[in-house]
Amino acid sequence: MIKELITDEELLSQPCEPATAEDADVAQDLLDTIESIEDCACIAANQIGVPKAVIVYRNEKDRVHVMFNPSMKRALRPYRTEEGCLTREGATKVTRYDQATFMYQELVDGVLIPRKKECRGWTAQILQHMIDHCKGKLI
Ligand SMILES: [Zn+2]
């Protein structure tokens, strides 16, 4: 179901709870919502009002992916940049890593399976932004 975006900073500042296989409907709502917004790169579940660590993003090939409980490991090549946010006005200066390994879970037949993905550039950047959202960090 397409959900309305949340801009309340108090809600967005709360760290998200770990997601479980029960949160399949949250993932589906994120997929429906990202498809409904033009040029939307990524949405975290708390941006649609669910404080769970589930995110959805669009990669360079325009494919949409879901991650449960994403985290970053082995980040390389830090750089400073400015980032905007779907649910916040203005831009914020942040440090991002150009290359990183992301650990996450994928829901397959009702079970969460651990996965690992090496990302660079744009995808690495938006995933770092999404992980910040899961931690309740506003960019
Ligand atoms: Zn954001």
Short mmCIF file of N, CA, C and O and ligand atoms in Angstrom, two decimals:
data_model
loop_
_atom_site.label_atom_id
_atom_site.label_comp_id
_atom_site.label_asym_id
_atom_site.label_seq_id
_atom_site.Cartn_x
_atom_site.Cartn_y
_atom_site.Cartn_z
N MET A 1 0.84 -1.19 0.00
CA MET A 1 0.00 0.00 0.00
C MET A 1 0.89 1.25 0.00
O MET A 1 1.88 1.29 0.72
N ILE A 2 0.50 2.24 -0.81
CA ILE A 2 1.27 3.49 -0.83
C ILE A 2 1.00 4.25 0.46
O ILE A 2 -0.15 4.46 0.84
N LYS A 3 2.08 4.64 1.14
CA LYS A 3 1.96 5.35 2.42
C LYS A 3 2.38 6.80 2.28
O LYS A 3 3.15 7.15 1.39
N GLU A 4 1.89 7.60 3.21
CA GLU A 4 2.30 9.00 3.22
C GLU A 4 3.64 9.13 3.94
O GLU A 4 3.91 8.42 4.91
N LEU A 5 4.47 10.06 3.45
CA LEU A 5 5.77 10.26 4.07
C LEU A 5 5.64 11.05 5.37
O LEU A 5 4.83 11.97 5.47
N ILE A 6 6.47 10.68 6.33
CA ILE A 6 6.49 11.32 7.65
C ILE A 6 7.62 12.36 7.67
O ILE A 6 8.73 12.05 7.26
N THR A 7 7.31 13.56 8.12
CA THR A 7 8.38 14.57 8.22
C THR A 7 8.62 15.00 9.67
O THR A 7 9.49 15.83 9.92
N ASP A 8 7.88 14.42 10.59
CA ASP A 8 8.02 14.76 12.01
C ASP A 8 9.41 14.34 12.52
O ASP A 8 9.73 13.16 12.60
N GLU A 9 10.24 15.35 12.88
CA GLU A 9 11.63 15.06 13.24
C GLU A 9 11.74 14.25 14.53
O GLU A 9 12.69 13.49 14.71
N GLU A 10 10.76 14.40 15.41
CA GLU A 10 10.82 13.64 16.65
C GLU A 10 10.66 12.14 16.36
O GLU A 10 11.39 11.31 16.89
N LEU A 11 9.73 11.81 15.48
CA LEU A 11 9.54 10.41 15.10
C LEU A 11 10.75 9.88 14.33
O LEU A 11 11.22 8.78 14.57
N LEU A 12 11.27 10.71 13.42
CA LEU A 12 12.39 10.28 12.57
C LEU A 12 13.69 10.17 13.36
O LEU A 12 14.65 9.55 12.90
N SER A 13 13.74 10.78 14.55
CA SER A 13 14.97 10.75 15.36
C SER A 13 15.07 9.52 16.23
O SER A 13 16.07 9.31 16.91
N GLN A 14 14.00 8.71 16.27
CA GLN A 14 14.05 7.53 17.13
C GLN A 14 14.69 6.36 16.39
O GLN A 14 14.30 6.04 15.27
N PRO A 15 15.68 5.71 17.03
CA PRO A 15 16.30 4.55 16.39
C PRO A 15 15.26 3.46 16.13
O PRO A 15 14.34 3.26 16.92
N CYS A 16 15.41 2.78 14.98
CA CYS A 16 14.43 1.75 14.62
C CYS A 16 14.72 0.43 15.32
O CYS A 16 15.85 0.10 15.61
N GLU A 17 13.66 -0.32 15.56
CA GLU A 17 13.77 -1.67 16.12
C GLU A 17 14.24 -2.62 15.01
O GLU A 17 13.95 -2.38 13.83
N PRO A 18 14.94 -3.69 15.39
CA PRO A 18 15.29 -4.69 14.37
C PRO A 18 14.03 -5.22 13.68
O PRO A 18 13.01 -5.43 14.34
N ALA A 19 14.13 -5.43 12.39
CA ALA A 19 12.98 -5.94 11.64
C ALA A 19 13.00 -7.47 11.69
O ALA A 19 14.06 -8.08 11.84
N THR A 20 11.83 -8.07 11.57
CA THR A 20 11.72 -9.54 11.55
C THR A 20 10.95 -9.96 10.30
O THR A 20 10.46 -9.11 9.55
N ALA A 21 10.82 -11.26 10.13
CA ALA A 21 10.07 -11.79 8.98
C ALA A 21 8.61 -11.36 9.02
O ALA A 21 7.92 -11.37 7.99
N GLU A 22 8.13 -10.97 10.20
CA GLU A 22 6.74 -10.49 10.34
C GLU A 22 6.54 -9.14 9.64
O GLU A 22 5.42 -8.69 9.49
N ASP A 23 7.64 -8.49 9.28
CA ASP A 23 7.55 -7.15 8.69
C ASP A 23 7.48 -7.17 7.16
O ASP A 23 7.80 -6.18 6.51
N ALA A 24 7.06 -8.29 6.60
CA ALA A 24 6.95 -8.41 5.14
C ALA A 24 6.02 -7.33 4.57
O ALA A 24 6.28 -6.78 3.49
N ASP A 25 4.95 -7.02 5.30
CA ASP A 25 4.01 -6.01 4.80
C ASP A 25 4.64 -4.62 4.78
O ASP A 25 4.31 -3.79 3.93
N VAL A 26 5.56 -4.36 5.71
CA VAL A 26 6.26 -3.07 5.72
C VAL A 26 7.11 -2.95 4.45
O VAL A 26 7.13 -1.91 3.79
N ALA A 27 7.80 -4.05 4.11
CA ALA A 27 8.62 -4.07 2.90
C ALA A 27 7.76 -3.81 1.66
O ALA A 27 8.13 -3.04 0.77
N GLN A 28 6.57 -4.44 1.63
CA GLN A 28 5.68 -4.24 0.49
C GLN A 28 5.20 -2.79 0.41
O GLN A 28 5.16 -2.19 -0.67
N ASP A 29 4.88 -2.19 1.55
CA ASP A 29 4.46 -0.79 1.57
C ASP A 29 5.58 0.13 1.06
O ASP A 29 5.34 1.09 0.34
N LEU A 30 6.82 -0.21 1.44
CA LEU A 30 7.96 0.59 0.97
C LEU A 30 8.10 0.48 -0.55
O LEU A 30 8.35 1.48 -1.24
N LEU A 31 7.93 -0.74 -1.08
CA LEU A 31 8.02 -0.94 -2.53
C LEU A 31 6.93 -0.16 -3.24
O LEU A 31 7.19 0.52 -4.25
N ASP A 32 5.71 -0.23 -2.72
CA ASP A 32 4.60 0.50 -3.36
C ASP A 32 4.83 2.00 -3.29
O ASP A 32 4.55 2.73 -4.24
N THR A 33 5.37 2.46 -2.16
CA THR A 33 5.56 3.90 -1.97
C THR A 33 6.69 4.43 -2.86
O THR A 33 6.53 5.48 -3.50
N ILE A 34 7.80 3.69 -2.96
CA ILE A 34 8.92 4.19 -3.79
C ILE A 34 8.48 4.24 -5.26
O ILE A 34 8.85 5.17 -5.99
N GLU A 35 7.67 3.29 -5.68
CA GLU A 35 7.20 3.29 -7.07
C GLU A 35 6.26 4.47 -7.35
O GLU A 35 6.10 4.89 -8.49
N SER A 36 5.64 4.99 -6.29
CA SER A 36 4.66 6.06 -6.47
C SER A 36 5.28 7.45 -6.51
O SER A 36 4.61 8.42 -6.83
N ILE A 37 6.59 7.54 -6.18
CA ILE A 37 7.23 8.86 -6.11
C ILE A 37 8.27 8.97 -7.22
O ILE A 37 9.17 8.12 -7.33
N GLU A 38 8.13 9.99 -8.02
CA GLU A 38 9.06 10.16 -9.13
C GLU A 38 10.47 10.50 -8.63
O GLU A 38 10.62 11.27 -7.68
N ASP A 39 11.47 9.88 -9.24
CA ASP A 39 12.87 10.13 -8.89
C ASP A 39 13.19 9.88 -7.42
O ASP A 39 14.03 10.57 -6.85
N CYS A 40 12.52 8.92 -6.82
CA CYS A 40 12.80 8.63 -5.42
C CYS A 40 13.86 7.53 -5.35
O CYS A 40 13.68 6.46 -5.90
N ALA A 41 14.99 7.83 -4.67
CA ALA A 41 16.10 6.89 -4.64
C ALA A 41 15.99 5.87 -3.52
O ALA A 41 16.42 4.72 -3.67
N CYS A 42 15.42 6.28 -2.41
CA CYS A 42 15.41 5.38 -1.26
C CYS A 42 14.43 5.86 -0.19
O CYS A 42 14.20 7.06 -0.05
N ILE A 43 13.87 4.90 0.55
CA ILE A 43 12.97 5.22 1.66
C ILE A 43 13.23 4.22 2.80
O ILE A 43 13.36 3.02 2.55
N ALA A 44 13.30 4.74 4.00
CA ALA A 44 13.41 3.88 5.18
C ALA A 44 12.01 3.74 5.79
O ALA A 44 11.17 4.63 5.64
N ALA A 45 11.78 2.63 6.49
CA ALA A 45 10.45 2.35 7.03
C ALA A 45 9.96 3.45 7.97
O ALA A 45 8.77 3.76 7.99
N ASN A 46 10.88 4.06 8.73
CA ASN A 46 10.38 5.11 9.64
C ASN A 46 9.89 6.34 8.87
O ASN A 46 9.10 7.12 9.40
N GLN A 47 10.30 6.48 7.62
CA GLN A 47 9.80 7.59 6.81
C GLN A 47 8.36 7.37 6.36
O GLN A 47 7.71 8.29 5.88
N ILE A 48 7.86 6.13 6.51
CA ILE A 48 6.43 5.90 6.29
C ILE A 48 5.74 5.53 7.61
O ILE A 48 4.69 4.90 7.64
N GLY A 49 6.41 5.89 8.71
CA GLY A 49 5.78 5.78 10.02
C GLY A 49 5.94 4.45 10.74
O GLY A 49 5.25 4.20 11.73
N VAL A 50 6.85 3.59 10.26
CA VAL A 50 7.06 2.30 10.93
C VAL A 50 8.51 2.24 11.46
O VAL A 50 9.44 2.17 10.66
N PRO A 51 8.71 2.28 12.76
CA PRO A 51 10.08 2.33 13.30
C PRO A 51 10.77 0.97 13.31
O PRO A 51 11.16 0.44 14.34
N LYS A 52 10.93 0.39 12.12
CA LYS A 52 11.62 -0.89 11.96
C LYS A 52 12.75 -0.70 10.95
O LYS A 52 12.63 0.12 10.04
N ALA A 53 13.83 -1.49 11.12
CA ALA A 53 14.99 -1.35 10.24
C ALA A 53 14.77 -2.08 8.91
O ALA A 53 15.33 -3.15 8.66
N VAL A 54 13.94 -1.49 8.08
CA VAL A 54 13.71 -2.00 6.72
C VAL A 54 13.87 -0.82 5.79
O VAL A 54 13.36 0.27 6.07
N ILE A 55 14.55 -1.03 4.68
CA ILE A 55 14.75 0.06 3.72
C ILE A 55 14.52 -0.45 2.29
O ILE A 55 14.61 -1.65 2.02
N VAL A 56 14.24 0.48 1.42
CA VAL A 56 14.10 0.16 0.01
C VAL A 56 14.92 1.18 -0.77
O VAL A 56 15.03 2.34 -0.35
N TYR A 57 15.59 0.74 -1.83
CA TYR A 57 16.37 1.70 -2.62
C TYR A 57 16.38 1.28 -4.08
O TYR A 57 16.09 0.14 -4.42
N ARG A 58 16.73 2.24 -4.90
CA ARG A 58 16.80 2.05 -6.35
C ARG A 58 18.27 2.13 -6.73
O ARG A 58 18.92 3.12 -6.44
N ASN A 59 18.80 1.10 -7.37
CA ASN A 59 20.22 1.14 -7.73
C ASN A 59 20.44 1.86 -9.07
O ASN A 59 19.50 2.37 -9.67
N GLU A 60 21.71 1.90 -9.51
CA GLU A 60 22.04 2.65 -10.74
C GLU A 60 21.30 2.09 -11.95
O GLU A 60 21.09 2.79 -12.93
N LYS A 61 20.95 0.81 -11.89
CA LYS A 61 20.25 0.18 -13.02
C LYS A 61 18.75 0.33 -12.90
O LYS A 61 17.99 -0.37 -13.58
N ASP A 62 18.31 1.19 -11.96
CA ASP A 62 16.89 1.48 -11.77
C ASP A 62 16.11 0.28 -11.20
O ASP A 62 14.90 0.21 -11.32
N ARG A 63 16.83 -0.64 -10.59
CA ARG A 63 16.16 -1.78 -9.96
C ARG A 63 15.93 -1.48 -8.48
O ARG A 63 16.79 -0.92 -7.83
N VAL A 64 14.76 -1.87 -8.01
CA VAL A 64 14.41 -1.59 -6.61
C VAL A 64 14.73 -2.81 -5.74
O VAL A 64 14.43 -3.94 -6.11
N HIS A 65 15.40 -2.56 -4.63
CA HIS A 65 15.78 -3.62 -3.71
C HIS A 65 15.32 -3.31 -2.29
O HIS A 65 15.28 -2.15 -1.91
N VAL A 66 15.05 -4.36 -1.53
CA VAL A 66 14.68 -4.21 -0.13
C VAL A 66 15.81 -4.79 0.73
O VAL A 66 16.39 -5.81 0.37
N MET A 67 16.10 -4.14 1.84
CA MET A 67 17.05 -4.70 2.81
C MET A 67 16.42 -4.68 4.19
O MET A 67 15.86 -3.67 4.61
N PHE A 68 16.54 -5.80 4.90
CA PHE A 68 16.15 -5.86 6.31
C PHE A 68 17.43 -5.72 7.13
O PHE A 68 18.44 -6.35 6.83
N ASN A 69 17.37 -4.90 8.16
CA ASN A 69 18.47 -4.73 9.12
C ASN A 69 19.84 -4.47 8.46
O ASN A 69 20.80 -5.20 8.72
N PRO A 70 19.93 -3.46 7.61
CA PRO A 70 21.20 -3.19 6.94
C PRO A 70 22.24 -2.60 7.90
O PRO A 70 21.89 -1.87 8.82
N SER A 71 23.50 -2.95 7.66
CA SER A 71 24.60 -2.32 8.40
C SER A 71 25.80 -2.26 7.47
O SER A 71 25.85 -2.96 6.46
N MET A 72 26.76 -1.40 7.83
CA MET A 72 27.92 -1.21 6.95
C MET A 72 29.16 -1.77 7.61
O MET A 72 29.38 -1.60 8.81
N LYS A 73 29.99 -2.46 6.82
CA LYS A 73 31.27 -2.98 7.29
C LYS A 73 32.35 -2.56 6.30
O LYS A 73 32.07 -2.33 5.14
N ARG A 74 33.55 -2.49 6.79
CA ARG A 74 34.72 -2.30 5.92
C ARG A 74 34.53 -1.15 4.92
O ARG A 74 34.60 -1.34 3.71
N ALA A 75 34.32 0.04 5.45
CA ALA A 75 34.11 1.20 4.58
C ALA A 75 35.45 1.81 4.19
O ALA A 75 36.35 1.95 5.01
N LEU A 76 35.58 2.15 2.91
CA LEU A 76 36.84 2.68 2.38
C LEU A 76 36.62 4.04 1.70
O LEU A 76 35.54 4.33 1.23
N ARG A 77 37.71 4.80 1.65
CA ARG A 77 37.73 6.08 0.93
C ARG A 77 36.65 7.08 1.36
O ARG A 77 35.70 7.35 0.61
N PRO A 78 36.80 7.63 2.57
CA PRO A 78 35.84 8.64 3.02
C PRO A 78 35.93 9.92 2.20
O PRO A 78 37.01 10.25 1.68
N TYR A 79 34.82 10.60 2.07
CA TYR A 79 34.80 11.91 1.40
C TYR A 79 33.69 12.74 2.03
O TYR A 79 32.76 12.21 2.63
N ARG A 80 33.81 14.05 1.89
CA ARG A 80 32.78 14.94 2.39
C ARG A 80 31.83 15.29 1.25
O ARG A 80 32.25 15.48 0.12
N THR A 81 30.56 15.34 1.57
CA THR A 81 29.59 15.71 0.54
C THR A 81 28.39 16.38 1.20
O THR A 81 28.32 16.48 2.43
N GLU A 82 27.47 16.85 0.38
CA GLU A 82 26.24 17.42 0.88
C GLU A 82 25.09 16.53 0.42
O GLU A 82 25.06 16.10 -0.73
N GLU A 83 24.18 16.27 1.33
CA GLU A 83 23.08 15.38 1.00
C GLU A 83 21.74 16.00 1.33
O GLU A 83 21.58 16.64 2.35
N GLY A 84 20.78 15.75 0.46
CA GLY A 84 19.41 16.14 0.75
C GLY A 84 18.67 14.90 1.24
O GLY A 84 19.18 13.80 1.20
N CYS A 85 17.46 15.13 1.72
CA CYS A 85 16.66 14.03 2.22
C CYS A 85 15.22 14.21 1.78
O CYS A 85 14.70 15.32 1.74
N LEU A 86 14.58 13.09 1.47
CA LEU A 86 13.19 13.07 1.01
C LEU A 86 12.25 13.71 2.02
O LEU A 86 11.27 14.35 1.65
N THR A 87 12.54 13.53 3.31
CA THR A 87 11.60 13.99 4.33
C THR A 87 12.18 15.13 5.18
O THR A 87 11.79 15.32 6.32
N ARG A 88 13.13 15.86 4.61
CA ARG A 88 13.71 16.96 5.34
C ARG A 88 14.13 18.04 4.36
O ARG A 88 14.65 17.72 3.29
N GLU A 89 13.96 19.28 4.76
CA GLU A 89 14.34 20.38 3.86
C GLU A 89 15.81 20.71 4.00
O GLU A 89 16.39 20.56 5.07
N GLY A 90 16.39 21.18 2.89
CA GLY A 90 17.77 21.63 2.94
C GLY A 90 18.76 20.49 2.78
O GLY A 90 18.39 19.33 2.65
N ALA A 91 20.05 20.85 2.77
CA ALA A 91 21.12 19.87 2.60
C ALA A 91 22.01 19.88 3.84
O ALA A 91 22.13 20.88 4.52
N THR A 92 22.62 18.72 4.11
CA THR A 92 23.49 18.58 5.28
C THR A 92 24.85 18.07 4.81
O THR A 92 24.92 17.21 3.93
N LYS A 93 25.92 18.59 5.42
CA LYS A 93 27.26 18.09 5.11
C LYS A 93 27.50 16.79 5.88
O LYS A 93 27.25 16.73 7.07
N VAL A 94 27.96 15.79 5.16
CA VAL A 94 28.21 14.49 5.80
C VAL A 94 29.50 13.88 5.27
O VAL A 94 30.00 14.27 4.21
N THR A 95 30.04 12.91 6.02
CA THR A 95 31.15 12.10 5.52
C THR A 95 30.57 10.78 5.05
O THR A 95 29.81 10.14 5.76
N ARG A 96 30.88 10.42 3.82
CA ARG A 96 30.43 9.13 3.27
C ARG A 96 31.65 8.35 2.82
O ARG A 96 32.74 8.90 2.70
N TYR A 97 31.44 7.07 2.55
CA TYR A 97 32.52 6.21 2.07
C TYR A 97 32.20 5.76 0.66
O TYR A 97 31.08 5.35 0.37
N ASP A 98 33.20 5.86 -0.19
CA ASP A 98 32.98 5.59 -1.60
C ASP A 98 32.79 4.09 -1.89
O ASP A 98 32.18 3.72 -2.88
N GLN A 99 33.31 3.27 -0.98
CA GLN A 99 33.17 1.83 -1.18
C GLN A 99 32.96 1.18 0.17
O GLN A 99 33.64 1.52 1.13
N ALA A 100 32.02 0.26 0.25
CA ALA A 100 31.75 -0.38 1.53
C ALA A 100 31.07 -1.73 1.33
O ALA A 100 30.47 -1.99 0.28
N THR A 101 31.19 -2.56 2.35
CA THR A 101 30.47 -3.82 2.37
C THR A 101 29.26 -3.65 3.26
O THR A 101 29.38 -3.13 4.37
N PHE A 102 28.10 -4.06 2.75
CA PHE A 102 26.87 -3.93 3.51
C PHE A 102 26.36 -5.33 3.87
O PHE A 102 26.31 -6.22 3.02
N MET A 103 26.03 -5.48 5.14
CA MET A 103 25.42 -6.70 5.62
C MET A 103 23.93 -6.41 5.76
O MET A 103 23.56 -5.32 6.22
N TYR A 104 23.09 -7.36 5.39
CA TYR A 104 21.65 -7.15 5.53
C TYR A 104 20.95 -8.51 5.47
O TYR A 104 21.63 -9.54 5.36
N GLN A 105 19.65 -8.48 5.54
CA GLN A 105 18.89 -9.72 5.40
C GLN A 105 17.86 -9.53 4.31
O GLN A 105 17.34 -8.43 4.12
N GLU A 106 17.60 -10.63 3.62
CA GLU A 106 16.59 -10.63 2.58
C GLU A 106 15.51 -11.63 2.98
O GLU A 106 15.81 -12.70 3.52
N LEU A 107 14.27 -11.24 2.74
CA LEU A 107 13.15 -12.13 3.09
C LEU A 107 12.87 -13.08 1.92
O LEU A 107 12.51 -12.65 0.83
N VAL A 108 13.11 -14.36 2.15
CA VAL A 108 12.89 -15.37 1.10
C VAL A 108 11.95 -16.43 1.65
O VAL A 108 12.27 -17.09 2.65
N ASP A 109 10.80 -16.57 1.03
CA ASP A 109 9.78 -17.55 1.47
C ASP A 109 9.50 -17.45 2.96
O ASP A 109 9.46 -18.46 3.67
N GLY A 110 9.36 -16.22 3.45
CA GLY A 110 8.99 -16.02 4.84
C GLY A 110 10.12 -16.14 5.85
O GLY A 110 9.90 -16.09 7.05
N VAL A 111 11.36 -16.30 5.35
CA VAL A 111 12.51 -16.44 6.26
C VAL A 111 13.56 -15.38 5.92
O VAL A 111 13.82 -15.13 4.74
N LEU A 112 14.16 -14.77 6.95
CA LEU A 112 15.21 -13.79 6.70
C LEU A 112 16.54 -14.50 6.49
O LEU A 112 16.98 -15.28 7.33
N ILE A 113 17.17 -14.22 5.36
CA ILE A 113 18.44 -14.86 4.98
C ILE A 113 19.53 -13.79 5.02
O ILE A 113 19.36 -12.72 4.44
N PRO A 114 20.67 -14.07 5.70
CA PRO A 114 21.76 -13.09 5.73
C PRO A 114 22.40 -12.92 4.36
O PRO A 114 22.62 -13.90 3.64
N ARG A 115 22.68 -11.68 4.01
CA ARG A 115 23.30 -11.38 2.73
C ARG A 115 24.40 -10.34 2.94
O ARG A 115 24.41 -9.63 3.93
N LYS A 116 25.26 -10.24 1.93
CA LYS A 116 26.36 -9.31 1.97
C LYS A 116 26.48 -8.70 0.58
O LYS A 116 26.32 -9.42 -0.40
N LYS A 117 26.72 -7.40 0.50
CA LYS A 117 26.82 -6.76 -0.80
C LYS A 117 27.92 -5.71 -0.76
O LYS A 117 28.02 -4.94 0.19
N GLU A 118 28.75 -5.73 -1.79
CA GLU A 118 29.81 -4.75 -1.92
C GLU A 118 29.27 -3.63 -2.82
O GLU A 118 28.81 -3.92 -3.92
N CYS A 119 29.29 -2.39 -2.36
CA CYS A 119 28.76 -1.30 -3.18
C CYS A 119 29.74 -0.15 -3.25
O CYS A 119 30.55 0.05 -2.35
N ARG A 120 29.62 0.59 -4.33
CA ARG A 120 30.45 1.78 -4.54
C ARG A 120 29.58 2.95 -4.91
O ARG A 120 28.43 2.78 -5.32
N GLY A 121 30.21 4.13 -4.89
CA GLY A 121 29.61 5.33 -5.45
C GLY A 121 28.21 5.61 -4.95
O GLY A 121 27.93 5.58 -3.76
N TRP A 122 27.32 5.85 -5.90
CA TRP A 122 25.95 6.27 -5.61
C TRP A 122 25.21 5.28 -4.71
O TRP A 122 24.61 5.66 -3.71
N THR A 123 25.27 3.99 -5.06
CA THR A 123 24.54 3.00 -4.26
C THR A 123 25.09 2.96 -2.83
O THR A 123 24.33 2.91 -1.86
N ALA A 124 26.42 3.01 -2.70
CA ALA A 124 27.02 3.00 -1.37
C ALA A 124 26.55 4.23 -0.58
O ALA A 124 26.25 4.13 0.61
N GLN A 125 26.45 5.36 -1.27
CA GLN A 125 26.05 6.59 -0.60
C GLN A 125 24.60 6.52 -0.09
O GLN A 125 24.31 6.85 1.06
N ILE A 126 23.68 6.09 -0.95
CA ILE A 126 22.27 6.07 -0.50
C ILE A 126 22.06 5.01 0.58
O ILE A 126 21.26 5.20 1.48
N LEU A 127 22.82 3.93 0.53
CA LEU A 127 22.67 2.92 1.60
C LEU A 127 23.16 3.48 2.93
O LEU A 127 22.57 3.23 3.98
N GLN A 128 24.23 4.28 2.89
CA GLN A 128 24.70 4.91 4.13
C GLN A 128 23.65 5.88 4.66
O GLN A 128 23.41 5.96 5.87
N HIS A 129 23.00 6.60 3.77
CA HIS A 129 21.91 7.51 4.17
C HIS A 129 20.76 6.71 4.81
O HIS A 129 20.21 7.10 5.85
N MET A 130 20.44 5.55 4.22
CA MET A 130 19.36 4.73 4.76
C MET A 130 19.71 4.15 6.13
O MET A 130 18.86 4.06 7.02
N ILE A 131 20.97 3.73 6.31
CA ILE A 131 21.39 3.19 7.60
C ILE A 131 21.31 4.27 8.67
O ILE A 131 20.89 4.02 9.79
N ASP A 132 21.65 5.50 8.30
CA ASP A 132 21.49 6.62 9.23
C ASP A 132 20.03 6.77 9.64
O ASP A 132 19.72 6.98 10.82
N HIS A 133 19.11 6.66 8.68
CA HIS A 133 17.68 6.74 9.03
C HIS A 133 17.30 5.66 10.04
O HIS A 133 16.57 5.93 11.00
N CYS A 134 17.79 4.44 9.81
CA CYS A 134 17.46 3.35 10.74
C CYS A 134 17.96 3.63 12.14
O CYS A 134 17.38 3.19 13.12
N LYS A 135 19.05 4.40 12.24
CA LYS A 135 19.60 4.74 13.56
C LYS A 135 18.93 5.97 14.15
O LYS A 135 19.30 6.45 15.22
N GLY A 136 17.99 6.55 13.41
CA GLY A 136 17.33 7.76 13.88
C GLY A 136 18.16 9.00 13.67
O GLY A 136 17.93 10.03 14.30
N LYS A 137 19.12 8.90 12.77
CA LYS A 137 19.98 10.05 12.48
C LYS A 137 19.39 10.83 11.32
O LYS A 137 19.08 10.25 10.27
N LEU A 138 19.26 12.12 11.49
CA LEU A 138 18.67 12.96 10.44
C LEU A 138 19.77 13.62 9.63
O LEU A 138 20.67 14.23 10.18
N ILE A 139 19.68 13.48 8.34
CA ILE A 139 20.66 14.11 7.43
C ILE A 139 19.89 15.13 6.61
O ILE A 139 18.90 14.82 5.99
ZN ZN B 1 16.65 10.74 4.07
#
